[in-house]
Amino acid sequence: MSPGTDVDVVVIGGGATGAGVLRDLAMRGLRATLVERGNFASGTSGRYHGLLHSGARYVESDPISAKHCIAENTVLRRIAPATIEPTGGYFVATPDDPDDYLERFPAACAAAGIEAEPMPLDKLFRAEPLLNRAIRAAYRVPDASLEPWELVDANLASAREHGADAWRYTPVIGFERTTDGAVSAVNVRDERSGEERRIGCRAVISASGAWAGKVAALAGVSLAMSPGKGSMLILNRRMTTAVVNRLAPPGDGDILVPVHTVCILGTTDITIPDPDDVRVTRAEVEALLADGERLVPGLSQARVLRAYAGSRPLYEPAALVGEHESREITRAHQVIDHGERDGVGGFWSIVGGKLTTYRLMAREVVDAVAPMFGIIARCRTADEPLPRPATGTPYWLGDRLAAHEAEGGGDAELVCECELVTRRRLQRALDERGDSSLDDLRRTTRLGMGPCQGAFCTPRAAAVLDAGRPGAANPPLRGFLAERLRGTLPVAWGDQLAELWLAAGIFRGTLAADGLADAPEIPTHAAS
């Protein structure tokens, strides 16, 4: 699409919801373009704990969200099976969890339509031998783990098949409006070339999550978000084979999610003024580990590979702002028509919600927008399976090893041993998106996400990147390393501290990464 080309709708935000909105618009015959300020799924969608919610977490605190989650859980298993590992999940009552919540839980699940099967403790401990033997009761629920980047990529691929377009690294810098106040164009900037573009349109859908307030401000609209920072820890192995939740009201350190070869412990929930400020403190790390001990005794002594955080897109109506703590704000979504509310016609925001419910959120906001174009076609996104990479059979832990062995096995072509990323897989990712940085390749292939956190695979990947575009690897190399190290600093003790110094020695001492131009500084000290 060339600069100035008109479309029907501009979608702002390239996470799961924005990608779902783009797909739904395109499938209903609307011309649409999506713009994302960073890489696709680089915001909240790519910085969560990897859980496909059954909804059981919210059956009492947020029953509407619980019903949405179980309904969409079922849909996603049907339309995007390859992005899901059907781990199953448990809700377990530790000695610290309230008896009255345990008593109410089965009925609350039944009311939300969530199957919660009582799990005999002897069977539970055979399946999950590391769990706390003081656990008093357990229920099995249809939780699972979900790969967000593949889900977003598949939605974008489907949208493109139906004629839509999507641009990454293209932040919005302003809006144009007609004399009666309606939006008429979105002005954007290509971050890589510096070129500014005008996209004429009749409608804008902001699916920018925790950043929805900032986007709305560019259109002269006030939208007060209450971003909730959720900090998480990545452990170097699977502590459990299934998702495990504490059977208690939502709290910190109350869930373990097995994701690929690791396990994620989460989460905190702290209201923050800026959704971009997702630094994890040592105090948060220590609190999460202490809480995790209730689920798995000795967990605090396990090796923590990385700490990271994302910003929940929480929203409260203006009259209620400041009345609730972050965990008390509903996780249900809301469609806001800024024409009705603020006099800015053709502008909608979709706020709140969970990644699990992204498709439902997209459907409801497109249902609201479609009538202005005379579109009466119903949503078909729950009926038609997503294309590659979401097609195929559900994910299982041995997928990559089996694929590698099918191609001949051995280690000569491995770029990343931790995540079994071969040179061929890396090259395919570059063939599909030739302008990818190392961090983009991480999201596409999981490069550098294993125990070494990029210490050994980064030079190899940089060589592959540089082979196609000489000189292209140097600027992003230190940025990639800095991001990997930023997540290691809050957990830098024991073996992880030794590994941090090893990585710093490799890149600072052996490869002279400090000499690379146009790149951020590599941290070299542990956080206090």
Short mmCIF file of C-alpha atoms in Angstrom, two decimals:
data_model
loop_
_atom_site.label_atom_id
_atom_site.label_comp_id
_atom_site.label_asym_id
_atom_site.label_seq_id
_atom_site.Cartn_x
_atom_site.Cartn_y
_atom_site.Cartn_z
CA MET A 1 0.00 0.00 0.00
CA SER A 2 1.42 3.37 -0.97
CA PRO A 3 1.40 6.48 1.22
CA GLY A 4 -1.90 8.31 1.11
CA THR A 5 -3.91 5.27 -0.04
CA ASP A 6 -7.39 5.24 1.44
CA VAL A 7 -8.83 2.31 3.37
CA ASP A 8 -12.07 1.78 5.21
CA VAL A 9 -10.55 1.18 8.65
CA VAL A 10 -7.17 1.71 10.30
CA VAL A 11 -6.42 -0.64 13.21
CA ILE A 12 -3.90 0.58 15.78
CA GLY A 13 -2.04 -2.08 17.73
CA GLY A 14 -0.42 -5.30 16.54
CA GLY A 15 -1.07 -7.58 19.50
CA ALA A 16 -3.57 -10.42 19.55
CA THR A 17 -6.62 -8.18 19.67
CA GLY A 18 -5.47 -5.89 16.87
CA ALA A 19 -4.54 -8.85 14.67
CA GLY A 20 -7.93 -10.40 15.42
CA VAL A 21 -9.70 -7.15 14.56
CA LEU A 22 -7.82 -6.91 11.25
CA ARG A 23 -8.76 -10.47 10.35
CA ASP A 24 -12.42 -9.95 11.20
CA LEU A 25 -12.63 -6.71 9.21
CA ALA A 26 -11.02 -8.29 6.17
CA MET A 27 -13.23 -11.39 6.32
CA ARG A 28 -16.30 -9.13 6.27
CA GLY A 29 -15.07 -7.40 3.13
CA LEU A 30 -13.71 -4.17 4.61
CA ARG A 31 -10.42 -2.69 3.42
CA ALA A 32 -8.18 -2.37 6.45
CA THR A 33 -4.61 -1.62 7.44
CA LEU A 34 -3.00 -2.27 10.83
CA VAL A 35 -0.14 -0.20 12.24
CA GLU A 36 2.03 -1.24 15.18
CA ARG A 37 4.69 0.94 16.81
CA GLY A 38 7.04 -2.01 17.48
CA ASN A 39 7.10 -5.57 16.26
CA PHE A 40 3.88 -7.55 16.21
CA ALA A 41 3.04 -8.98 19.65
CA SER A 42 5.87 -7.04 21.28
CA GLY A 43 3.58 -5.47 23.87
CA THR A 44 1.34 -7.19 26.39
CA SER A 45 0.52 -10.12 24.07
CA GLY A 46 4.17 -11.13 24.00
CA ARG A 47 4.79 -10.42 27.68
CA TYR A 48 2.30 -12.57 29.56
CA HIS A 49 2.52 -15.96 31.26
CA GLY A 50 1.48 -18.09 28.31
CA LEU A 51 -1.83 -19.28 29.77
CA LEU A 52 -4.89 -20.23 27.77
CA HIS A 53 -7.44 -19.47 30.47
CA SER A 54 -10.22 -21.87 31.36
CA GLY A 55 -11.80 -18.96 33.23
CA ALA A 56 -11.63 -20.77 36.57
CA ARG A 57 -9.35 -18.06 37.97
CA TYR A 58 -12.21 -15.55 37.71
CA VAL A 59 -15.32 -17.58 38.56
CA GLU A 60 -15.92 -15.63 41.74
CA SER A 61 -14.09 -12.32 41.32
CA ASP A 62 -15.12 -11.69 37.68
CA PRO A 63 -17.77 -14.18 36.46
CA ILE A 64 -18.38 -12.39 33.14
CA SER A 65 -14.70 -12.72 32.25
CA ALA A 66 -14.78 -16.37 33.37
CA LYS A 67 -17.63 -17.17 30.95
CA HIS A 68 -15.86 -15.36 28.12
CA CYS A 69 -12.64 -17.29 28.78
CA ILE A 70 -14.15 -20.78 28.72
CA ALA A 71 -16.10 -20.02 25.55
CA GLU A 72 -13.05 -18.69 23.72
CA ASN A 73 -10.83 -21.46 25.12
CA THR A 74 -13.04 -23.89 23.21
CA VAL A 75 -12.95 -21.80 20.03
CA LEU A 76 -9.16 -21.44 20.02
CA ARG A 77 -8.61 -25.18 20.45
CA ARG A 78 -10.62 -25.62 17.26
CA ILE A 79 -9.25 -22.80 15.06
CA ALA A 80 -5.61 -22.60 16.26
CA PRO A 81 -4.60 -26.05 17.60
CA ALA A 82 -0.90 -25.79 16.76
CA THR A 83 -0.48 -22.76 19.03
CA ILE A 84 -1.77 -24.66 22.07
CA GLU A 85 -0.23 -27.32 24.29
CA PRO A 86 -3.15 -29.08 26.01
CA THR A 87 -1.44 -29.38 29.37
CA GLY A 88 -4.60 -29.29 31.44
CA GLY A 89 -4.64 -27.42 34.70
CA TYR A 90 -5.17 -27.87 38.43
CA PHE A 91 -6.53 -25.62 41.13
CA VAL A 92 -5.03 -26.77 44.42
CA ALA A 93 -5.80 -25.74 47.99
CA THR A 94 -2.63 -25.19 49.99
CA PRO A 95 -2.70 -24.85 53.81
CA ASP A 96 -2.71 -21.06 53.37
CA ASP A 97 -5.80 -20.97 51.15
CA PRO A 98 -9.23 -20.17 52.64
CA ASP A 99 -11.69 -22.98 53.35
CA ASP A 100 -14.71 -20.94 52.30
CA TYR A 101 -13.24 -20.31 48.83
CA LEU A 102 -12.59 -24.04 48.41
CA GLU A 103 -16.21 -24.75 49.35
CA ARG A 104 -17.62 -22.23 46.86
CA PHE A 105 -15.31 -23.05 43.95
CA PRO A 106 -17.13 -26.07 42.40
CA ALA A 107 -20.49 -24.29 42.27
CA ALA A 108 -18.93 -21.11 40.89
CA CYS A 109 -17.25 -23.12 38.11
CA ALA A 110 -20.52 -24.86 37.29
CA ALA A 111 -22.32 -21.51 37.08
CA ALA A 112 -19.72 -20.27 34.58
CA GLY A 113 -19.91 -23.44 32.48
CA ILE A 114 -16.39 -24.58 33.41
CA GLU A 115 -15.78 -28.27 34.03
CA ALA A 116 -13.95 -28.65 37.35
CA GLU A 117 -13.29 -32.30 38.14
CA PRO A 118 -12.27 -33.29 41.69
CA MET A 119 -8.76 -34.75 41.60
CA PRO A 120 -7.80 -37.42 44.16
CA LEU A 121 -4.63 -36.31 45.91
CA ASP A 122 -2.77 -39.58 45.37
CA LYS A 123 -3.38 -39.25 41.64
CA LEU A 124 -2.37 -35.57 41.71
CA PHE A 125 0.96 -36.29 43.41
CA ARG A 126 1.74 -39.09 40.98
CA ALA A 127 1.17 -36.70 38.10
CA GLU A 128 2.94 -33.75 39.77
CA PRO A 129 5.48 -35.13 42.27
CA LEU A 130 7.03 -31.75 43.12
CA LEU A 131 3.81 -30.23 44.44
CA ASN A 132 3.39 -29.39 48.10
CA ARG A 133 2.29 -32.57 49.93
CA ALA A 134 0.27 -30.42 52.33
CA ILE A 135 -2.18 -29.59 49.53
CA ARG A 136 -5.65 -30.42 50.86
CA ALA A 137 -7.79 -30.60 47.71
CA ALA A 138 -7.51 -30.26 43.95
CA TYR A 139 -9.70 -29.78 40.88
CA ARG A 140 -8.75 -30.37 37.26
CA VAL A 141 -9.79 -27.66 34.76
CA PRO A 142 -9.25 -27.13 30.99
CA ASP A 143 -6.33 -24.69 31.23
CA ALA A 144 -3.54 -24.96 28.64
CA SER A 145 -0.46 -23.08 27.47
CA LEU A 146 -0.57 -20.86 24.39
CA GLU A 147 2.11 -19.52 22.03
CA PRO A 148 1.17 -15.85 21.44
CA TRP A 149 3.53 -15.01 18.58
CA GLU A 150 2.30 -17.84 16.39
CA LEU A 151 -1.31 -16.95 17.15
CA VAL A 152 -0.76 -13.32 16.15
CA ASP A 153 1.17 -14.32 13.02
CA ALA A 154 -1.63 -16.65 11.96
CA ASN A 155 -4.29 -13.95 12.39
CA LEU A 156 -2.20 -11.52 10.34
CA ALA A 157 -1.64 -14.16 7.65
CA SER A 158 -5.38 -14.77 7.43
CA ALA A 159 -6.06 -11.03 7.26
CA ARG A 160 -3.58 -10.64 4.41
CA GLU A 161 -5.18 -13.55 2.55
CA HIS A 162 -8.41 -11.53 2.65
CA GLY A 163 -6.73 -8.37 1.32
CA ALA A 164 -5.69 -6.51 4.47
CA ASP A 165 -2.25 -5.09 5.23
CA ALA A 166 -0.17 -4.74 8.41
CA TRP A 167 2.86 -2.53 9.07
CA ARG A 168 5.22 -2.99 12.01
CA TYR A 169 7.55 -0.34 13.45
CA THR A 170 5.03 2.29 12.37
CA PRO A 171 3.80 4.41 15.30
CA VAL A 172 0.85 6.76 14.99
CA ILE A 173 1.91 10.41 15.22
CA GLY A 174 -1.45 12.11 14.74
CA PHE A 175 -4.99 12.11 13.36
CA GLU A 176 -6.79 14.26 10.83
CA ARG A 177 -10.44 15.13 11.41
CA THR A 178 -13.24 16.60 9.35
CA THR A 179 -15.00 19.85 10.20
CA ASP A 180 -17.65 17.91 12.11
CA GLY A 181 -14.99 16.17 14.23
CA ALA A 182 -14.89 12.73 12.62
CA VAL A 183 -11.56 11.06 11.86
CA SER A 184 -10.51 11.21 8.23
CA ALA A 185 -6.91 10.03 8.28
CA VAL A 186 -4.17 8.60 10.48
CA ASN A 187 -0.63 9.95 10.20
CA VAL A 188 2.16 7.48 10.90
CA ARG A 189 5.94 7.31 10.74
CA ASP A 190 8.11 4.44 9.54
CA GLU A 191 10.62 4.11 12.39
CA ARG A 192 13.25 2.53 10.17
CA SER A 193 13.21 4.93 7.24
CA GLY A 194 11.86 8.00 9.03
CA GLU A 195 9.27 8.41 6.27
CA GLU A 196 5.90 9.83 7.32
CA ARG A 197 2.72 8.52 5.77
CA ARG A 198 -0.93 9.52 5.64
CA ILE A 199 -3.58 6.80 5.63
CA GLY A 200 -6.99 8.11 4.66
CA CYS A 201 -9.86 6.26 6.34
CA ARG A 202 -13.44 6.49 7.54
CA ALA A 203 -12.92 4.67 10.82
CA VAL A 204 -10.19 3.90 13.35
CA ILE A 205 -10.15 1.05 15.86
CA SER A 206 -7.64 1.41 18.66
CA ALA A 207 -6.65 -2.03 19.91
CA SER A 208 -3.59 -0.67 21.63
CA GLY A 209 -4.27 -2.21 25.03
CA ALA A 210 -2.62 -0.49 27.97
CA TRP A 211 -1.53 2.29 25.57
CA ALA A 212 -5.13 3.08 24.50
CA GLY A 213 -5.09 6.28 26.53
CA LYS A 214 -2.00 7.56 24.72
CA VAL A 215 -3.53 6.79 21.33
CA ALA A 216 -6.81 8.44 22.30
CA ALA A 217 -4.95 11.58 23.39
CA LEU A 218 -3.60 11.97 19.84
CA ALA A 219 -7.22 12.24 18.69
CA GLY A 220 -8.03 14.79 21.39
CA VAL A 221 -9.86 12.28 23.55
CA SER A 222 -9.36 11.50 27.25
CA LEU A 223 -9.30 7.76 28.02
CA ALA A 224 -7.99 6.95 31.49
CA MET A 225 -6.40 3.50 31.58
CA SER A 226 -5.19 1.79 34.76
CA PRO A 227 -2.28 -0.35 33.51
CA GLY A 228 -1.48 -3.24 35.84
CA LYS A 229 2.12 -4.40 35.82
CA GLY A 230 2.37 -8.16 36.00
CA SER A 231 5.87 -9.44 36.80
CA MET A 232 6.81 -13.05 36.07
CA LEU A 233 9.78 -15.38 36.49
CA ILE A 234 11.05 -17.97 34.05
CA LEU A 235 12.43 -21.11 35.73
CA ASN A 236 14.99 -23.18 33.86
CA ARG A 237 12.85 -26.33 33.66
CA ARG A 238 9.31 -27.55 33.94
CA MET A 239 8.39 -27.83 37.60
CA THR A 240 4.99 -29.24 36.63
CA THR A 241 3.53 -30.88 33.53
CA ALA A 242 0.20 -29.04 33.86
CA VAL A 243 -0.78 -25.49 34.75
CA VAL A 244 -1.10 -25.23 38.54
CA ASN A 245 -3.10 -22.49 40.28
CA ARG A 246 -3.71 -21.84 43.95
CA LEU A 247 -7.33 -22.38 44.92
CA ALA A 248 -7.79 -18.90 46.34
CA PRO A 249 -8.81 -15.42 45.20
CA PRO A 250 -6.34 -14.04 42.62
CA GLY A 251 -3.04 -13.07 44.19
CA ASP A 252 0.71 -12.86 43.59
CA GLY A 253 2.79 -15.96 42.82
CA ASP A 254 -0.28 -18.16 42.52
CA ILE A 255 0.24 -19.83 39.13
CA LEU A 256 2.83 -22.03 37.40
CA VAL A 257 2.57 -22.42 33.62
CA PRO A 258 4.71 -24.95 31.71
CA VAL A 259 5.75 -23.29 28.44
CA HIS A 260 7.97 -25.19 26.00
CA THR A 261 11.01 -26.37 28.02
CA VAL A 262 10.59 -23.92 30.92
CA CYS A 263 8.04 -22.93 33.55
CA ILE A 264 6.66 -19.45 34.28
CA LEU A 265 5.76 -18.33 37.80
CA GLY A 266 3.41 -15.38 38.06
CA THR A 267 2.21 -12.83 38.62
CA THR A 268 2.19 -9.54 40.46
CA ASP A 269 -0.43 -6.86 39.81
CA ILE A 270 0.71 -3.30 40.47
CA THR A 271 -1.00 -0.23 39.02
CA ILE A 272 1.56 1.87 37.15
CA PRO A 273 1.27 5.32 35.54
CA ASP A 274 3.23 4.40 32.40
CA PRO A 275 2.64 1.07 30.61
CA ASP A 276 6.16 1.23 29.20
CA ASP A 277 7.70 1.15 32.69
CA VAL A 278 7.80 -2.60 33.25
CA ARG A 279 11.04 -2.91 35.20
CA VAL A 280 11.09 -5.83 37.62
CA THR A 281 12.55 -5.17 41.07
CA ARG A 282 14.46 -7.57 43.27
CA ALA A 283 11.71 -7.20 45.89
CA GLU A 284 9.11 -8.44 43.38
CA VAL A 285 11.33 -11.40 42.51
CA GLU A 286 11.76 -12.37 46.15
CA ALA A 287 8.02 -12.02 46.84
CA LEU A 288 7.10 -14.20 43.85
CA LEU A 289 9.53 -16.91 44.89
CA ALA A 290 8.26 -16.88 48.46
CA ASP A 291 4.68 -17.21 47.27
CA GLY A 292 5.65 -19.95 44.81
CA GLU A 293 6.97 -22.04 47.71
CA ARG A 294 3.34 -22.69 48.69
CA LEU A 295 2.89 -24.61 45.46
CA VAL A 296 6.32 -26.24 45.10
CA PRO A 297 8.50 -26.42 48.22
CA GLY A 298 12.10 -25.56 47.34
CA LEU A 299 11.05 -23.54 44.30
CA SER A 300 12.87 -20.48 45.63
CA GLN A 301 16.14 -22.40 45.30
CA ALA A 302 15.52 -23.31 41.67
CA ARG A 303 17.43 -21.54 38.94
CA VAL A 304 15.56 -18.51 37.64
CA LEU A 305 16.55 -17.66 34.08
CA ARG A 306 14.81 -14.37 33.67
CA ALA A 307 12.37 -11.86 35.11
CA TYR A 308 10.02 -9.89 32.89
CA ALA A 309 6.76 -7.97 33.08
CA GLY A 310 3.86 -6.85 30.94
CA SER A 311 1.14 -4.20 31.32
CA ARG A 312 -2.45 -5.36 31.64
CA PRO A 313 -4.89 -3.18 29.64
CA LEU A 314 -7.20 -2.49 32.60
CA TYR A 315 -9.92 0.11 32.26
CA GLU A 316 -12.38 1.68 34.66
CA PRO A 317 -15.05 4.24 33.75
CA ALA A 318 -13.93 7.72 34.75
CA ALA A 319 -16.30 7.86 37.71
CA LEU A 320 -14.62 4.81 39.26
CA VAL A 321 -10.95 5.63 38.65
CA GLY A 322 -9.02 5.32 41.90
CA GLU A 323 -11.82 3.41 43.63
CA HIS A 324 -10.29 -0.04 43.17
CA GLU A 325 -6.96 -1.79 43.50
CA SER A 326 -5.58 -3.31 40.30
CA ARG A 327 -6.81 -6.83 41.09
CA GLU A 328 -10.33 -5.51 41.74
CA ILE A 329 -10.70 -4.01 38.26
CA THR A 330 -12.69 -6.25 35.93
CA ARG A 331 -10.82 -8.26 33.29
CA ALA A 332 -13.88 -8.12 31.05
CA HIS A 333 -13.54 -6.01 27.90
CA GLN A 334 -15.40 -2.90 26.80
CA VAL A 335 -16.02 -1.31 23.41
CA ILE A 336 -15.93 2.50 23.56
CA ASP A 337 -17.55 4.53 20.80
CA HIS A 338 -15.77 7.88 20.95
CA GLY A 339 -18.34 9.36 18.59
CA GLU A 340 -21.08 8.86 21.14
CA ARG A 341 -18.92 9.55 24.18
CA ASP A 342 -16.59 12.31 22.98
CA GLY A 343 -17.90 13.63 19.68
CA VAL A 344 -15.05 12.11 17.64
CA GLY A 345 -16.92 10.15 15.00
CA GLY A 346 -15.48 7.01 13.44
CA PHE A 347 -13.18 6.30 16.39
CA TRP A 348 -13.52 3.26 18.64
CA SER A 349 -11.34 1.78 21.40
CA ILE A 350 -11.46 -1.81 22.61
CA VAL A 351 -10.06 -2.05 26.15
CA GLY A 352 -9.70 -4.63 28.92
CA GLY A 353 -9.96 -8.35 28.25
CA LYS A 354 -7.49 -11.23 28.15
CA LEU A 355 -5.40 -12.69 25.36
CA THR A 356 -7.66 -15.75 25.60
CA THR A 357 -10.65 -13.58 24.67
CA TYR A 358 -8.99 -11.61 21.86
CA ARG A 359 -11.26 -13.04 19.13
CA LEU A 360 -14.44 -12.20 21.03
CA MET A 361 -13.14 -8.68 21.65
CA ALA A 362 -12.40 -8.28 17.96
CA ARG A 363 -15.84 -9.55 17.00
CA GLU A 364 -17.66 -7.12 19.26
CA VAL A 365 -15.78 -4.02 18.13
CA VAL A 366 -16.15 -4.98 14.45
CA ASP A 367 -19.87 -5.57 15.07
CA ALA A 368 -20.00 -1.98 16.32
CA VAL A 369 -18.08 -0.52 13.36
CA ALA A 370 -19.52 -2.55 10.47
CA PRO A 371 -22.95 -0.83 10.31
CA MET A 372 -21.42 2.52 9.31
CA PHE A 373 -20.26 0.78 6.12
CA GLY A 374 -23.58 -0.98 5.53
CA ILE A 375 -21.97 -4.33 6.32
CA ILE A 376 -24.39 -6.96 7.59
CA ALA A 377 -22.14 -10.00 7.17
CA ARG A 378 -21.77 -11.95 10.40
CA CYS A 379 -18.44 -12.75 12.04
CA ARG A 380 -16.87 -15.98 10.72
CA THR A 381 -13.64 -16.01 12.75
CA ALA A 382 -14.88 -18.78 15.06
CA ASP A 383 -15.86 -20.97 12.12
CA GLU A 384 -12.79 -20.87 9.86
CA PRO A 385 -9.49 -22.31 11.16
CA LEU A 386 -6.50 -20.02 11.15
CA PRO A 387 -3.77 -20.70 8.57
CA ARG A 388 -0.13 -21.53 9.23
CA PRO A 389 1.45 -21.42 11.78
CA ALA A 390 -1.73 -22.19 13.76
CA THR A 391 -2.81 -25.19 11.70
CA GLY A 392 -1.98 -28.81 12.39
CA THR A 393 -1.94 -30.83 15.57
CA PRO A 394 -1.64 -29.41 19.10
CA TYR A 395 1.89 -28.62 20.22
CA TRP A 396 3.86 -31.22 22.17
CA LEU A 397 7.21 -30.83 23.87
CA GLY A 398 9.08 -33.08 21.44
CA ASP A 399 7.96 -31.24 18.30
CA ARG A 400 11.23 -29.50 17.53
CA LEU A 401 13.43 -32.47 18.31
CA ALA A 402 11.29 -34.69 16.08
CA ALA A 403 11.46 -32.15 13.26
CA HIS A 404 15.24 -31.82 13.66
CA GLU A 405 15.75 -35.56 13.59
CA ALA A 406 13.51 -35.85 10.55
CA GLU A 407 15.89 -33.49 8.75
CA GLY A 408 18.89 -35.65 9.61
CA GLY A 409 19.61 -34.78 13.24
CA GLY A 410 23.06 -33.94 14.54
CA ASP A 411 24.18 -30.57 15.83
CA ALA A 412 26.05 -29.06 12.91
CA GLU A 413 23.06 -26.96 11.80
CA LEU A 414 21.90 -25.93 15.28
CA VAL A 415 22.12 -22.21 15.90
CA CYS A 416 20.43 -22.36 19.33
CA GLU A 417 20.83 -25.64 21.20
CA CYS A 418 18.50 -24.63 24.06
CA GLU A 419 15.48 -24.12 21.80
CA LEU A 420 16.62 -26.37 18.92
CA VAL A 421 16.64 -23.54 16.40
CA THR A 422 18.36 -24.73 13.24
CA ARG A 423 19.99 -22.58 10.61
CA ARG A 424 17.24 -23.68 8.24
CA ARG A 425 14.50 -22.52 10.64
CA LEU A 426 16.26 -19.20 11.13
CA GLN A 427 16.67 -18.73 7.39
CA ARG A 428 12.98 -19.47 6.81
CA ALA A 429 12.10 -16.76 9.31
CA LEU A 430 14.35 -14.31 7.46
CA ASP A 431 12.92 -15.32 4.10
CA GLU A 432 9.44 -14.47 5.40
CA ARG A 433 10.48 -11.16 7.00
CA GLY A 434 13.80 -10.06 5.62
CA ASP A 435 13.94 -6.89 7.70
CA SER A 436 13.93 -8.80 11.00
CA SER A 437 16.28 -7.87 13.82
CA LEU A 438 17.67 -10.41 16.27
CA ASP A 439 14.88 -9.57 18.70
CA ASP A 440 12.31 -10.09 15.96
CA LEU A 441 13.85 -13.50 15.28
CA ARG A 442 13.58 -14.31 18.98
CA ARG A 443 9.82 -13.89 18.82
CA THR A 444 9.57 -15.87 15.59
CA THR A 445 11.83 -18.79 16.56
CA ARG A 446 12.43 -18.54 20.38
CA LEU A 447 16.12 -17.85 19.66
CA GLY A 448 17.95 -17.06 22.92
CA MET A 449 15.00 -17.88 25.18
CA GLY A 450 16.54 -21.00 26.73
CA PRO A 451 18.91 -21.47 29.68
CA CYS A 452 21.88 -19.63 28.14
CA GLN A 453 19.71 -16.56 27.36
CA GLY A 454 21.53 -15.97 24.10
CA ALA A 455 25.11 -16.29 25.34
CA PHE A 456 26.12 -18.88 22.74
CA CYS A 457 23.52 -18.63 19.99
CA THR A 458 23.61 -14.86 19.46
CA PRO A 459 26.94 -14.75 17.55
CA ARG A 460 25.78 -17.56 15.26
CA ALA A 461 22.43 -15.88 14.61
CA ALA A 462 24.17 -12.56 13.98
CA ALA A 463 26.33 -14.25 11.36
CA VAL A 464 23.24 -15.62 9.60
CA LEU A 465 21.61 -12.20 9.71
CA ASP A 466 24.76 -10.49 8.46
CA ALA A 467 25.19 -12.95 5.59
CA GLY A 468 22.03 -11.69 3.94
CA ARG A 469 22.61 -8.01 4.72
CA PRO A 470 26.29 -7.25 5.41
CA GLY A 471 26.61 -4.89 8.35
CA ALA A 472 22.95 -5.33 9.35
CA ALA A 473 23.66 -7.45 12.41
CA ASN A 474 25.87 -5.04 14.33
CA PRO A 475 23.41 -2.31 15.40
CA PRO A 476 20.78 -4.72 16.80
CA LEU A 477 23.31 -7.07 18.42
CA ARG A 478 23.92 -5.03 21.53
CA GLY A 479 20.23 -4.15 21.77
CA PHE A 480 19.35 -7.84 21.78
CA LEU A 481 21.98 -8.57 24.41
CA ALA A 482 20.91 -5.64 26.55
CA GLU A 483 17.32 -6.88 26.57
CA ARG A 484 18.40 -10.42 27.47
CA LEU A 485 20.58 -9.10 30.27
CA ARG A 486 17.94 -6.71 31.56
CA GLY A 487 15.76 -9.69 32.38
CA THR A 488 18.66 -11.49 34.05
CA LEU A 489 19.80 -8.68 36.35
CA PRO A 490 16.94 -8.94 38.90
CA VAL A 491 17.67 -12.69 39.31
CA ALA A 492 21.47 -12.50 39.20
CA TRP A 493 22.61 -14.80 41.99
CA GLY A 494 24.14 -18.26 42.11
CA ASP A 495 24.44 -20.01 38.77
CA GLN A 496 22.57 -17.24 37.00
CA LEU A 497 25.06 -14.63 38.18
CA ALA A 498 27.93 -16.81 36.96
CA GLU A 499 26.23 -17.13 33.60
CA LEU A 500 25.67 -13.37 33.39
CA TRP A 501 29.37 -12.72 33.89
CA LEU A 502 30.22 -15.44 31.36
CA ALA A 503 27.95 -13.81 28.78
CA ALA A 504 29.36 -10.36 29.56
CA GLY A 505 32.87 -11.76 29.19
CA ILE A 506 32.08 -13.33 25.84
CA PHE A 507 30.54 -10.23 24.33
CA ARG A 508 32.58 -7.51 26.02
CA GLY A 509 35.94 -9.24 26.19
CA THR A 510 36.07 -11.70 23.31
CA LEU A 511 33.75 -10.15 20.75
CA ALA A 512 34.27 -6.48 21.70
CA ALA A 513 30.54 -5.76 21.56
CA ASP A 514 31.14 -2.44 23.30
CA GLY A 515 32.67 -1.20 20.05
CA LEU A 516 29.51 -1.67 18.00
CA ALA A 517 27.97 1.61 16.91
CA ASP A 518 24.40 2.81 17.40
CA ALA A 519 23.48 0.36 20.12
CA PRO A 520 22.52 0.62 23.80
CA GLU A 521 24.98 -0.07 26.59
CA ILE A 522 25.28 -3.65 27.83
CA PRO A 523 24.63 -3.85 31.59
CA THR A 524 27.49 -5.42 33.53
CA HIS A 525 26.31 -5.43 37.14
CA ALA A 526 23.58 -7.11 39.15
CA ALA A 527 20.59 -5.08 40.31
CA SER A 528 20.35 -4.23 43.96
#
